GROMACS .gro file of C-alpha atoms in nm:
model
  458
    1MET     CA    1  12.046 -10.013   0.269
    2LYS     CA    2  11.848 -10.188   0.538
    3GLU     CA    3  11.895 -10.020   0.875
    4THR     CA    4  12.038 -10.222   1.160
    5SER     CA    5  11.784 -10.271   1.437
    6LYS     CA    6  11.838 -10.148   1.790
    7GLU     CA    7  11.831 -10.508   1.914
    8ILE     CA    8  12.120 -10.608   1.688
    9ILE     CA    9  12.316 -10.295   1.780
   10LEU     CA   10  12.283 -10.370   2.151
   11LYS     CA   11  12.370 -10.735   2.089
   12ASN     CA   12  12.684 -10.636   1.898
   13ILE     CA   13  12.799 -10.398   2.171
   14ALA     CA   14  12.749 -10.664   2.437
   15ALA     CA   15  12.946 -10.914   2.228
   16HIS     CA   16  13.231 -10.666   2.189
   17LYS     CA   17  13.247 -10.599   2.560
   18SER     CA   18  13.259 -10.972   2.627
   19PHE     CA   19  13.532 -11.022   2.368
   20PHE     CA   20  13.734 -10.736   2.514
   21ALA     CA   21  13.698 -10.892   2.859
   22THR     CA   22  13.889 -11.199   2.737
   23HIS     CA   23  14.199 -10.972   2.711
   24LYS     CA   24  14.289 -11.121   2.370
   25THR     CA   25  14.310 -10.778   2.211
   26LYS     CA   26  14.573 -10.666   2.460
   27ASP     CA   27  14.823 -10.909   2.315
   28ILE     CA   28  15.054 -10.733   2.066
   29SER     CA   29  15.085 -11.040   1.847
   30PHE     CA   30  14.703 -11.053   1.820
   31ARG     CA   31  14.691 -10.690   1.708
   32LEU     CA   32  14.967 -10.742   1.451
   33THR     CA   33  14.786 -11.045   1.312
   34GLN     CA   34  14.464 -10.844   1.276
   35LEU     CA   35  14.647 -10.560   1.101
   36LYS     CA   36  14.804 -10.804   0.855
   37THR     CA   37  14.463 -10.963   0.800
   38LEU     CA   38  14.314 -10.622   0.727
   39LYS     CA   39  14.584 -10.541   0.473
   40LYS     CA   40  14.540 -10.875   0.298
   41ALA     CA   41  14.162 -10.825   0.290
   42ILE     CA   42  14.193 -10.477   0.136
   43LEU     CA   43  14.422 -10.603  -0.138
   44GLN     CA   44  14.182 -10.889  -0.212
   45TYR     CA   45  13.887 -10.647  -0.221
   46GLN     CA   46  14.069 -10.366  -0.404
   47GLN     CA   47  13.883 -10.404  -0.731
   48LYS     CA   48  13.545 -10.425  -0.555
   49ILE     CA   49  13.631 -10.115  -0.353
   50GLU     CA   50  13.732  -9.921  -0.663
   51THR     CA   51  13.419 -10.030  -0.849
   52ALA     CA   52  13.200  -9.927  -0.555
   53LEU     CA   53  13.366  -9.584  -0.533
   54TRP     CA   54  13.303  -9.535  -0.904
   55LYS     CA   55  12.938  -9.626  -0.865
   56ASP     CA   56  12.874  -9.408  -0.561
   57LEU     CA   57  13.096  -9.106  -0.639
   58HIS     CA   58  13.227  -9.152  -0.996
   59LYS     CA   59  13.582  -9.175  -0.857
   60SER     CA   60  13.833  -9.308  -1.105
   61PRO     CA   61  14.036  -9.613  -0.995
   62GLU     CA   62  14.343  -9.389  -0.991
   63GLU     CA   63  14.184  -9.135  -0.755
   64ALA     CA   64  14.033  -9.414  -0.546
   65TYR     CA   65  14.374  -9.569  -0.498
   66LEU     CA   66  14.559  -9.245  -0.430
   67THR     CA   67  14.309  -9.085  -0.191
   68GLU     CA   68  14.159  -9.391  -0.023
   69ILE     CA   69  14.322  -9.732  -0.062
   70SER     CA   70  14.691  -9.635  -0.064
   71ILE     CA   71  14.648  -9.414   0.242
   72VAL     CA   72  14.500  -9.702   0.441
   73ILE     CA   73  14.764  -9.951   0.324
   74GLY     CA   74  15.037  -9.704   0.419
   75GLU     CA   75  14.879  -9.653   0.760
   76ILE     CA   76  14.864 -10.028   0.821
   77ASP     CA   77  15.228 -10.074   0.721
   78ASN     CA   78  15.329  -9.792   0.954
   79HIS     CA   79  15.147  -9.949   1.248
   80ILE     CA   80  15.286 -10.296   1.179
   81LYS     CA   81  15.638 -10.153   1.170
   82HIS     CA   82  15.614  -9.943   1.486
   83LEU     CA   83  15.344 -10.096   1.707
   84LYS     CA   84  15.576 -10.284   1.942
   85LYS     CA   85  15.771  -9.967   2.008
   86TRP     CA   86  15.460  -9.752   2.053
   87ALA     CA   87  15.296  -9.999   2.290
   88ALA     CA   88  15.601 -10.062   2.509
   89PRO     CA   89  15.586  -9.910   2.859
   90LYS     CA   90  15.773  -9.578   2.870
   91LYS     CA   91  16.000  -9.512   3.165
   92VAL     CA   92  15.984  -9.155   3.290
   93THR     CA   93  16.194  -8.968   3.544
   94SER     CA   94  16.076  -8.982   3.904
   95SER     CA   95  16.076  -8.663   4.107
   96LEU     CA   96  16.334  -8.636   4.383
   97HIS     CA   97  16.077  -8.682   4.659
   98LEU     CA   98  15.973  -9.019   4.507
   99ILE     CA   99  16.317  -9.180   4.526
  100PRO     CA  100  16.371  -9.481   4.528
  101ALA     CA  101  16.042  -9.534   4.337
  102SER     CA  102  16.033  -9.579   3.959
  103SER     CA  103  15.772  -9.433   3.722
  104LYS     CA  104  15.638  -9.538   3.385
  105ILE     CA  105  15.349  -9.492   3.141
  106ILE     CA  106  15.167  -9.797   3.014
  107TYR     CA  107  14.931  -9.784   2.717
  108GLU     CA  108  14.606  -9.972   2.756
  109PRO     CA  109  14.319  -9.996   2.504
  110LEU     CA  110  14.015  -9.790   2.595
  111GLY     CA  111  13.778 -10.081   2.519
  112THR     CA  112  13.490 -10.082   2.272
  113ALA     CA  113  13.499  -9.807   2.009
  114LEU     CA  114  13.230  -9.664   1.784
  115ILE     CA  115  13.365  -9.532   1.454
  116VAL     CA  116  13.125  -9.320   1.247
  117ALA     CA  117  13.244  -9.222   0.899
  118PRO     CA  118  13.110  -8.980   0.634
  119TRP     CA  119  13.044  -9.037   0.265
  120ASN     CA  120  13.310  -8.824   0.096
  121TYR     CA  121  13.598  -9.069   0.153
  122PRO     CA  122  13.381  -9.359   0.267
  123PHE     CA  123  13.649  -9.627   0.261
  124GLN     CA  124  13.949  -9.432   0.385
  125LEU     CA  125  13.779  -9.248   0.670
  126LEU     CA  126  13.623  -9.564   0.812
  127ILE     CA  127  13.901  -9.818   0.765
  128ASN     CA  128  14.192  -9.582   0.832
  129THR     CA  129  14.036  -9.506   1.168
  130LEU     CA  130  13.983  -9.877   1.231
  131VAL     CA  131  14.359  -9.926   1.196
  132GLY     CA  132  14.412  -9.716   1.508
  133ALA     CA  133  14.146  -9.909   1.699
  134ILE     CA  134  14.304 -10.244   1.606
  135SER     CA  135  14.654 -10.117   1.682
  136SER     CA  136  14.558  -9.998   2.029
  137GLY     CA  137  14.369 -10.319   2.113
  138CYS     CA  138  14.008 -10.201   2.096
  139CYS     CA  139  13.697 -10.378   1.969
  140SER     CA  140  13.497 -10.174   1.717
  141VAL     CA  141  13.149 -10.099   1.589
  142LEU     CA  142  13.179  -9.950   1.241
  143LYS     CA  143  12.911  -9.719   1.104
  144PRO     CA  144  12.958  -9.626   0.735
  145SER     CA  145  12.759  -9.354   0.564
  146PRO     CA  146  12.422  -9.446   0.408
  147ASP     CA  147  12.492  -9.195   0.128
  148THR     CA  148  12.750  -9.428  -0.029
  149PRO     CA  149  12.564  -9.760   0.001
  150THR     CA  150  12.772  -9.958  -0.249
  151VAL     CA  151  13.095  -9.886  -0.063
  152ALA     CA  152  12.924  -9.955   0.269
  153LYS     CA  153  12.811 -10.298   0.149
  154VAL     CA  154  13.156 -10.391   0.020
  155MET     CA  155  13.319 -10.289   0.348
  156GLU     CA  156  13.067 -10.492   0.544
  157GLU     CA  157  13.139 -10.798   0.331
  158MET     CA  158  13.512 -10.750   0.377
  159ILE     CA  159  13.485 -10.718   0.755
  160LEU     CA  160  13.244 -11.011   0.797
  161GLU     CA  161  13.461 -11.237   0.585
  162ASN     CA  162  13.784 -11.163   0.771
  163PHE     CA  163  13.705 -11.077   1.133
  164ASP     CA  164  13.519 -11.230   1.427
  165SER     CA  165  13.188 -11.044   1.455
  166SER     CA  166  13.239 -11.025   1.831
  167TYR     CA  167  13.557 -10.829   1.762
  168ILE     CA  168  13.449 -10.595   1.478
  169SER     CA  169  13.094 -10.538   1.357
  170VAL     CA  170  12.930 -10.314   1.098
  171VAL     CA  171  12.595 -10.140   1.143
  172HIS     CA  172  12.394  -9.933   0.895
  173GLY     CA  173  12.146  -9.648   0.906
  174GLY     CA  174  12.095  -9.275   0.917
  175LYS     CA  175  12.002  -9.025   1.183
  176GLU     CA  176  11.788  -9.268   1.387
  177THR     CA  177  12.065  -9.526   1.400
  178ASN     CA  178  12.316  -9.261   1.502
  179THR     CA  179  12.085  -9.150   1.782
  180ILE     CA  180  12.070  -9.507   1.913
  181LEU     CA  181  12.446  -9.549   1.887
  182PHE     CA  182  12.539  -9.220   2.054
  183ALA     CA  183  12.318  -9.307   2.352
  184GLN     CA  184  12.516  -9.623   2.429
  185ARG     CA  185  12.805  -9.650   2.673
  186PHE     CA  186  13.104  -9.686   2.445
  187ASP     CA  187  13.459  -9.643   2.570
  188ILE     CA  188  13.538  -9.402   2.286
  189ILE     CA  189  13.349  -9.255   1.992
  190PHE     CA  190  13.537  -9.144   1.683
  191PHE     CA  191  13.316  -8.928   1.462
  192THR     CA  192  13.402  -8.771   1.127
  193GLY     CA  193  13.148  -8.529   0.983
  194SER     CA  194  13.023  -8.173   1.002
  195PRO     CA  195  13.057  -7.934   1.298
  196ARG     CA  196  12.677  -7.925   1.317
  197VAL     CA  197  12.649  -8.298   1.379
  198GLY     CA  198  12.964  -8.290   1.592
  199LYS     CA  199  12.778  -8.073   1.841
  200VAL     CA  200  12.496  -8.328   1.850
  201VAL     CA  201  12.749  -8.603   1.921
  202MET     CA  202  12.906  -8.412   2.209
  203LYS     CA  203  12.570  -8.344   2.370
  204ALA     CA  204  12.469  -8.708   2.342
  205VAL     CA  205  12.789  -8.860   2.477
  206ALA     CA  206  12.797  -8.621   2.773
  207GLU     CA  207  12.533  -8.842   2.938
  208ASN     CA  208  12.787  -9.125   2.965
  209LEU     CA  209  13.101  -8.910   2.981
  210THR     CA  210  13.223  -9.096   2.674
  211PRO     CA  211  13.552  -8.963   2.535
  212VAL     CA  212  13.524  -8.846   2.175
  213VAL     CA  213  13.744  -8.763   1.881
  214LEU     CA  214  13.569  -8.525   1.644
  215GLU     CA  215  13.710  -8.482   1.294
  216LEU     CA  216  13.500  -8.200   1.154
  217GLY     CA  217  13.558  -7.930   0.893
  218GLY     CA  218  13.498  -7.566   0.821
  219LYS     CA  219  13.601  -7.298   0.577
  220SER     CA  220  13.970  -7.358   0.508
  221PRO     CA  221  14.133  -7.043   0.362
  222CYS     CA  222  14.388  -7.031   0.082
  223ILE     CA  223  14.600  -6.716   0.052
  224VAL     CA  224  14.810  -6.628  -0.252
  225ASP     CA  225  15.045  -6.340  -0.183
  226ALA     CA  226  15.193  -6.097  -0.433
  227ASP     CA  227  15.530  -6.274  -0.435
  228ALA     CA  228  15.396  -6.627  -0.484
  229ASN     CA  229  15.490  -6.852  -0.774
  230ILE     CA  230  15.166  -6.805  -0.966
  231ASP     CA  231  15.211  -7.102  -1.201
  232ILE     CA  232  15.266  -7.345  -0.915
  233ALA     CA  233  14.996  -7.187  -0.698
  234ALA     CA  234  14.733  -7.212  -0.972
  235LYS     CA  235  14.806  -7.580  -1.037
  236ARG     CA  236  14.824  -7.689  -0.672
  237ILE     CA  237  14.521  -7.491  -0.559
  238ILE     CA  238  14.285  -7.627  -0.823
  239TRP     CA  239  14.422  -7.980  -0.781
  240GLY     CA  240  14.345  -7.962  -0.409
  241LYS     CA  241  14.006  -7.804  -0.472
  242LEU     CA  242  13.883  -8.052  -0.733
  243ILE     CA  243  13.995  -8.382  -0.581
  244ASN     CA  244  13.667  -8.565  -0.518
  245ALA     CA  245  13.488  -8.269  -0.685
  246GLY     CA  246  13.568  -8.050  -0.386
  247GLN     CA  247  13.396  -8.286  -0.143
  248THR     CA  248  13.698  -8.290   0.086
  249CYS     CA  249  13.705  -8.156   0.440
  250ILE     CA  250  14.051  -8.004   0.388
  251ALA     CA  251  13.985  -7.864   0.039
  252PRO     CA  252  14.067  -7.493  -0.007
  253ASP     CA  253  13.725  -7.349   0.071
  254TYR     CA  254  13.787  -6.995  -0.044
  255LEU     CA  255  14.069  -6.802  -0.205
  256PHE     CA  256  14.227  -6.477  -0.089
  257ALA     CA  257  14.434  -6.339  -0.381
  258HIS     CA  258  14.653  -6.030  -0.368
  259GLU     CA  259  14.496  -5.768  -0.591
  260SER     CA  260  14.813  -5.733  -0.798
  261ILE     CA  261  14.814  -6.095  -0.914
  262LYS     CA  262  14.448  -6.197  -0.885
  263ASP     CA  263  14.352  -6.178  -1.253
  264GLU     CA  264  14.662  -6.366  -1.365
  265LEU     CA  265  14.606  -6.630  -1.098
  266LEU     CA  266  14.242  -6.691  -1.188
  267ASN     CA  267  14.321  -6.720  -1.559
  268LYS     CA  268  14.592  -6.974  -1.485
  269ILE     CA  269  14.362  -7.170  -1.254
  270ALA     CA  270  14.108  -7.186  -1.537
  271LYS     CA  271  14.379  -7.309  -1.775
  272ASN     CA  272  14.483  -7.580  -1.533
  273ILE     CA  273  14.123  -7.702  -1.507
  274LYS     CA  274  14.124  -7.762  -1.884
  275ASP     CA  275  14.471  -7.916  -1.876
  276MET     CA  276  14.359  -8.166  -1.609
  277TYR     CA  277  14.007  -8.253  -1.724
  278GLY     CA  278  13.988  -8.152  -2.091
  279ASP     CA  279  13.744  -7.926  -2.275
  280ASP     CA  280  13.443  -8.148  -2.195
  281ILE     CA  281  13.482  -8.197  -1.822
  282LYS     CA  282  13.158  -8.392  -1.787
  283GLN     CA  283  13.303  -8.668  -2.006
  284SER     CA  284  13.627  -8.693  -1.810
  285ARG     CA  285  13.653  -9.018  -1.617
  286PHE     CA  286  13.873  -8.834  -1.367
  287TYR     CA  287  13.606  -8.588  -1.254
  288PRO     CA  288  13.381  -8.721  -0.974
  289ARG     CA  289  13.014  -8.643  -0.918
  290ILE     CA  290  12.829  -8.478  -0.631
  291VAL     CA  291  12.705  -8.735  -0.383
  292ASN     CA  292  12.329  -8.681  -0.425
  293GLN     CA  293  12.059  -8.453  -0.567
  294SER     CA  294  12.008  -8.255  -0.248
  295ALA     CA  295  12.377  -8.167  -0.239
  296VAL     CA  296  12.358  -8.049  -0.602
  297GLU     CA  297  12.059  -7.830  -0.516
  298ARG     CA  298  12.241  -7.684  -0.216
  299LEU     CA  299  12.551  -7.605  -0.419
  300SER     CA  300  12.356  -7.458  -0.709
  301GLY     CA  301  12.205  -7.207  -0.466
  302LEU     CA  302  12.553  -7.063  -0.405
  303LEU     CA  303  12.610  -6.945  -0.761
  304ASP     CA  304  12.382  -6.640  -0.774
  305GLN     CA  305  12.616  -6.390  -0.604
  306GLY     CA  306  12.945  -6.260  -0.739
  307THR     CA  307  13.085  -6.291  -1.090
  308ILE     CA  308  13.133  -6.635  -1.241
  309HIS     CA  309  13.482  -6.633  -1.388
  310THR     CA  310  13.490  -6.998  -1.494
  311GLY     CA  311  13.236  -7.281  -1.501
  312GLY     CA  312  12.890  -7.260  -1.353
  313GLU     CA  313  12.736  -7.546  -1.555
  314ILE     CA  314  12.504  -7.784  -1.368
  315ASP     CA  315  12.343  -8.112  -1.475
  316MET     CA  316  12.105  -8.212  -1.198
  317LYS     CA  317  12.032  -8.556  -1.344
  318GLU     CA  318  12.402  -8.640  -1.375
  319LYS     CA  319  12.480  -8.486  -1.033
  320PHE     CA  320  12.741  -8.281  -1.217
  321ILE     CA  321  12.866  -7.936  -1.125
  322ALA     CA  322  13.150  -7.798  -1.335
  323PRO     CA  323  13.457  -7.657  -1.161
  324THR     CA  324  13.350  -7.302  -1.088
  325ILE     CA  325  13.543  -6.990  -0.991
  326ILE     CA  326  13.339  -6.701  -0.852
  327ASP     CA  327  13.513  -6.363  -0.845
  328ASN     CA  328  13.421  -6.041  -0.662
  329VAL     CA  329  13.290  -6.225  -0.358
  330GLN     CA  330  13.200  -6.035  -0.042
  331PRO     CA  331  13.215  -6.171   0.316
  332ASP     CA  332  12.838  -6.143   0.361
  333PHE     CA  333  12.758  -6.360   0.056
  334LYS     CA  334  12.580  -6.689   0.122
  335ILE     CA  335  12.875  -6.888  -0.011
  336MET     CA  336  13.094  -6.749   0.270
  337GLN     CA  337  12.863  -6.853   0.553
  338ALA     CA  338  12.931  -7.227   0.564
  339GLU     CA  339  13.168  -7.489   0.427
  340ILE     CA  340  13.108  -7.532   0.054
  341PHE     CA  341  13.197  -7.900   0.012
  342GLY     CA  342  13.186  -7.886  -0.366
  343PRO     CA  343  13.381  -7.772  -0.676
  344ILE     CA  344  13.312  -7.400  -0.628
  345LEU     CA  345  13.593  -7.159  -0.541
  346PRO     CA  346  13.490  -6.812  -0.422
  347VAL     CA  347  13.757  -6.544  -0.457
  348MET     CA  348  13.823  -6.233  -0.250
  349SER     CA  349  14.112  -5.992  -0.301
  350PHE     CA  350  14.335  -5.810  -0.054
  351SER     CA  351  14.595  -5.537  -0.064
  352HIS     CA  352  14.763  -5.603   0.273
  353ILE     CA  353  14.813  -5.938   0.439
  354ASN     CA  354  14.661  -5.813   0.765
  355GLU     CA  355  14.323  -5.802   0.591
  356THR     CA  356  14.334  -6.180   0.548
  357ILE     CA  357  14.457  -6.238   0.902
  358ASP     CA  358  14.180  -6.024   1.050
  359TYR     CA  359  13.915  -6.201   0.843
  360ILE     CA  360  14.037  -6.550   0.930
  361ASN     CA  361  14.062  -6.471   1.301
  362LYS     CA  362  13.709  -6.325   1.313
  363ASN     CA  363  13.568  -6.659   1.200
  364GLU     CA  364  13.580  -7.015   1.332
  365LYS     CA  365  13.917  -7.188   1.335
  366PRO     CA  366  13.950  -7.389   1.011
  367LEU     CA  367  14.059  -7.750   0.964
  368ALA     CA  368  14.326  -7.651   0.712
  369PHE     CA  369  14.517  -7.338   0.613
  370TYR     CA  370  14.706  -7.276   0.289
  371TYR     CA  371  14.951  -6.999   0.208
  372PHE     CA  372  15.139  -6.936  -0.115
  373GLY     CA  373  15.428  -6.694  -0.089
  374LYS     CA  374  15.771  -6.651   0.064
  375ASN     CA  375  15.855  -6.868   0.367
  376LYS     CA  376  15.939  -6.563   0.578
  377ASN     CA  377  15.588  -6.427   0.534
  378ALA     CA  378  15.442  -6.773   0.587
  379LYS     CA  379  15.609  -6.800   0.927
  380ASP     CA  380  15.455  -6.470   1.034
  381ILE     CA  381  15.103  -6.550   0.915
  382LEU     CA  382  15.113  -6.895   1.079
  383ALA     CA  383  15.207  -6.729   1.407
  384LYS     CA  384  14.908  -6.495   1.383
  385THR     CA  385  14.640  -6.750   1.289
  386SER     CA  386  14.523  -7.095   1.400
  387SER     CA  387  14.409  -7.407   1.214
  388GLY     CA  388  14.405  -7.783   1.249
  389GLY     CA  389  14.685  -7.821   0.995
  390ALA     CA  390  14.857  -7.618   0.727
  391CYS     CA  391  15.057  -7.630   0.405
  392ILE     CA  392  15.292  -7.367   0.271
  393ASN     CA  393  15.298  -7.347  -0.109
  394ASP     CA  394  15.079  -7.656  -0.143
  395THR     CA  395  14.737  -7.795  -0.051
  396LEU     CA  396  14.617  -8.119   0.112
  397MET     CA  397  14.962  -8.275   0.143
  398HIS     CA  398  14.990  -8.250   0.521
  399VAL     CA  399  14.731  -8.528   0.544
  400SER     CA  400  14.966  -8.770   0.364
  401ASN     CA  401  15.247  -8.761   0.620
  402HIS     CA  402  15.202  -9.046   0.870
  403HIS     CA  403  15.433  -8.868   1.114
  404LEU     CA  404  15.202  -8.566   1.146
  405PRO     CA  405  14.886  -8.553   1.359
  406PHE     CA  406  14.570  -8.486   1.163
  407GLY     CA  407  14.278  -8.312   1.328
  408GLY     CA  408  14.101  -7.986   1.386
  409VAL     CA  409  14.094  -7.719   1.652
  410GLY     CA  410  13.788  -7.556   1.804
  411ASN     CA  411  13.495  -7.569   1.563
  412SER     CA  412  13.693  -7.783   1.317
  413GLY     CA  413  13.753  -8.072   1.553
  414LEU     CA  414  13.871  -8.225   1.876
  415GLY     CA  415  14.161  -8.469   1.897
  416ASN     CA  416  14.378  -8.606   1.618
  417TYR     CA  417  14.495  -8.926   1.454
  418HIS     CA  418  14.716  -9.084   1.182
  419GLY     CA  419  15.024  -9.291   1.259
  420GLN     CA  420  15.122  -9.298   1.623
  421TYR     CA  421  14.851  -9.043   1.698
  422SER     CA  422  14.589  -9.302   1.595
  423PHE     CA  423  14.739  -9.543   1.848
  424PHE     CA  424  14.719  -9.271   2.113
  425ALA     CA  425  14.361  -9.179   2.016
  426PHE     CA  426  14.228  -9.523   2.116
  427SER     CA  427  14.463  -9.575   2.412
  428HIS     CA  428  14.468  -9.466   2.774
  429LYS     CA  429  14.802  -9.344   2.906
  430ARG     CA  430  14.814  -9.504   3.250
  431ALA     CA  431  15.056  -9.357   3.503
  432VAL     CA  432  15.226  -9.615   3.727
  433VAL     CA  433  15.460  -9.559   4.023
  434THR     CA  434  15.638  -9.863   4.170
  435ASN     CA  435  15.780  -9.818   4.517
  436PRO     CA  436  16.008 -10.083   4.673
  437THR     CA  437  15.941 -10.222   5.020
  438TRP     CA  438  16.301 -10.275   5.129
  439ILE     CA  439  16.302  -9.919   5.256
  440ASP     CA  440  16.021  -9.697   5.387
  441LEU     CA  441  16.127  -9.339   5.442
  442PRO     CA  442  15.925  -9.166   5.717
  443LEU     CA  443  15.908  -8.828   5.545
  444LYS     CA  444  15.549  -8.848   5.418
  445TYR     CA  445  15.388  -8.983   5.732
  446ILE     CA  446  15.183  -8.798   5.991
  447PRO     CA  447  15.266  -8.619   6.220
  448PHE     CA  448  15.514  -8.480   5.963
  449LYS     CA  449  15.823  -8.472   6.186
  450TYR     CA  450  16.037  -8.402   5.882
  451PHE     CA  451  15.818  -8.135   5.728
  452ASN     CA  452  16.107  -7.892   5.668
  453ILE     CA  453  16.291  -8.157   5.470
  454ILE     CA  454  15.977  -8.236   5.265
  455LYS     CA  455  15.935  -7.867   5.177
  456LYS     CA  456  16.288  -7.861   5.034
  457LEU     CA  457  16.227  -8.173   4.825
  458LEU     CA  458  15.897  -8.065   4.676
   0.00000   0.00000   0.00000
């Protein structure tokens, strides 16, 4: 796609700041109207969106709806239903020494937002974030990924057709465009991508002290204990791993299987792959492709260590990598050094749960954490580890609950969103104390004649 010039980027930002200065976006009815407009636009563009996702990533319409479109529609409905309540000033208790003053929190939009989305869920991760910006009353510059150009073009058409360009704009480009954008004085930047680029974003925005939300990734562990339901674990693990061909930031990145059940588990995972995608996986319309040739080359370089239990087939021209299980993996293998972001599942075994805890805690905090086993053990292992989110006896599903915050911790991210947390992400919580003038107690004034009384009140 043609890159947006610096002149147009600067012009768009100036237009957004001017639009925000009119205070239109602060009106709740305006925000609700924009949310309803967005929902209507998505439904009108649904077929185009699904077709674009098929072209760019070979996503079936079913997967496109479940993992992208339905999530955004649900988010919009949630905001429409609750926005008035979320945005209402919240009365809070005033400390004794403030009496008769009253205290409250008011929620004001931060201003002009930059939203930068990745290619793996190109529609959901851009537009779902936009919902929070609209809900909070911000103007937005949207930056889709250049690696999914068909989806990017459809989203641009949808936005241009339905929204004032001074309110929401779309810009295109790669690294150079990002460099230009990150150097500007936005009121908030919301970036979804890799930890490597997240560090670049933080360094750049430090110049303007711009607040950021970083939705990153990492190596999310999946542990299957000796007492787990193996049939359920096998099905749910490989489902979570192979959605979008493993190109999911919260996909199980590697598997820790108890040595007593490992062989049975891997055989059942392999069976579930066939049950889901058939004997000829390449021909399945439900199995997506890798985003580009360079990603295929990177992933293919991870297959030369360990023992391939299942899969391993690669078709470079088709950007196809078969679902692959690699057994007998060691911590120093290349595949364990960075997030895989593909349909490859490395497997390590353990005899005592502390081995998994020690390994996880020695490495960066992951975006997601998955444990299959008894709830009592799950409670203990959650208490001894850290992650952005977690599922017990399932994978991925925590992202689907609008009442839960979604985000990372440490290397896997900064800040969170979804539901009310999206509203908070683009809002400033402003503390307000209102003191009446009908009385003016002398306690606080110099020369502190009533200091002993003040000490008792504080």
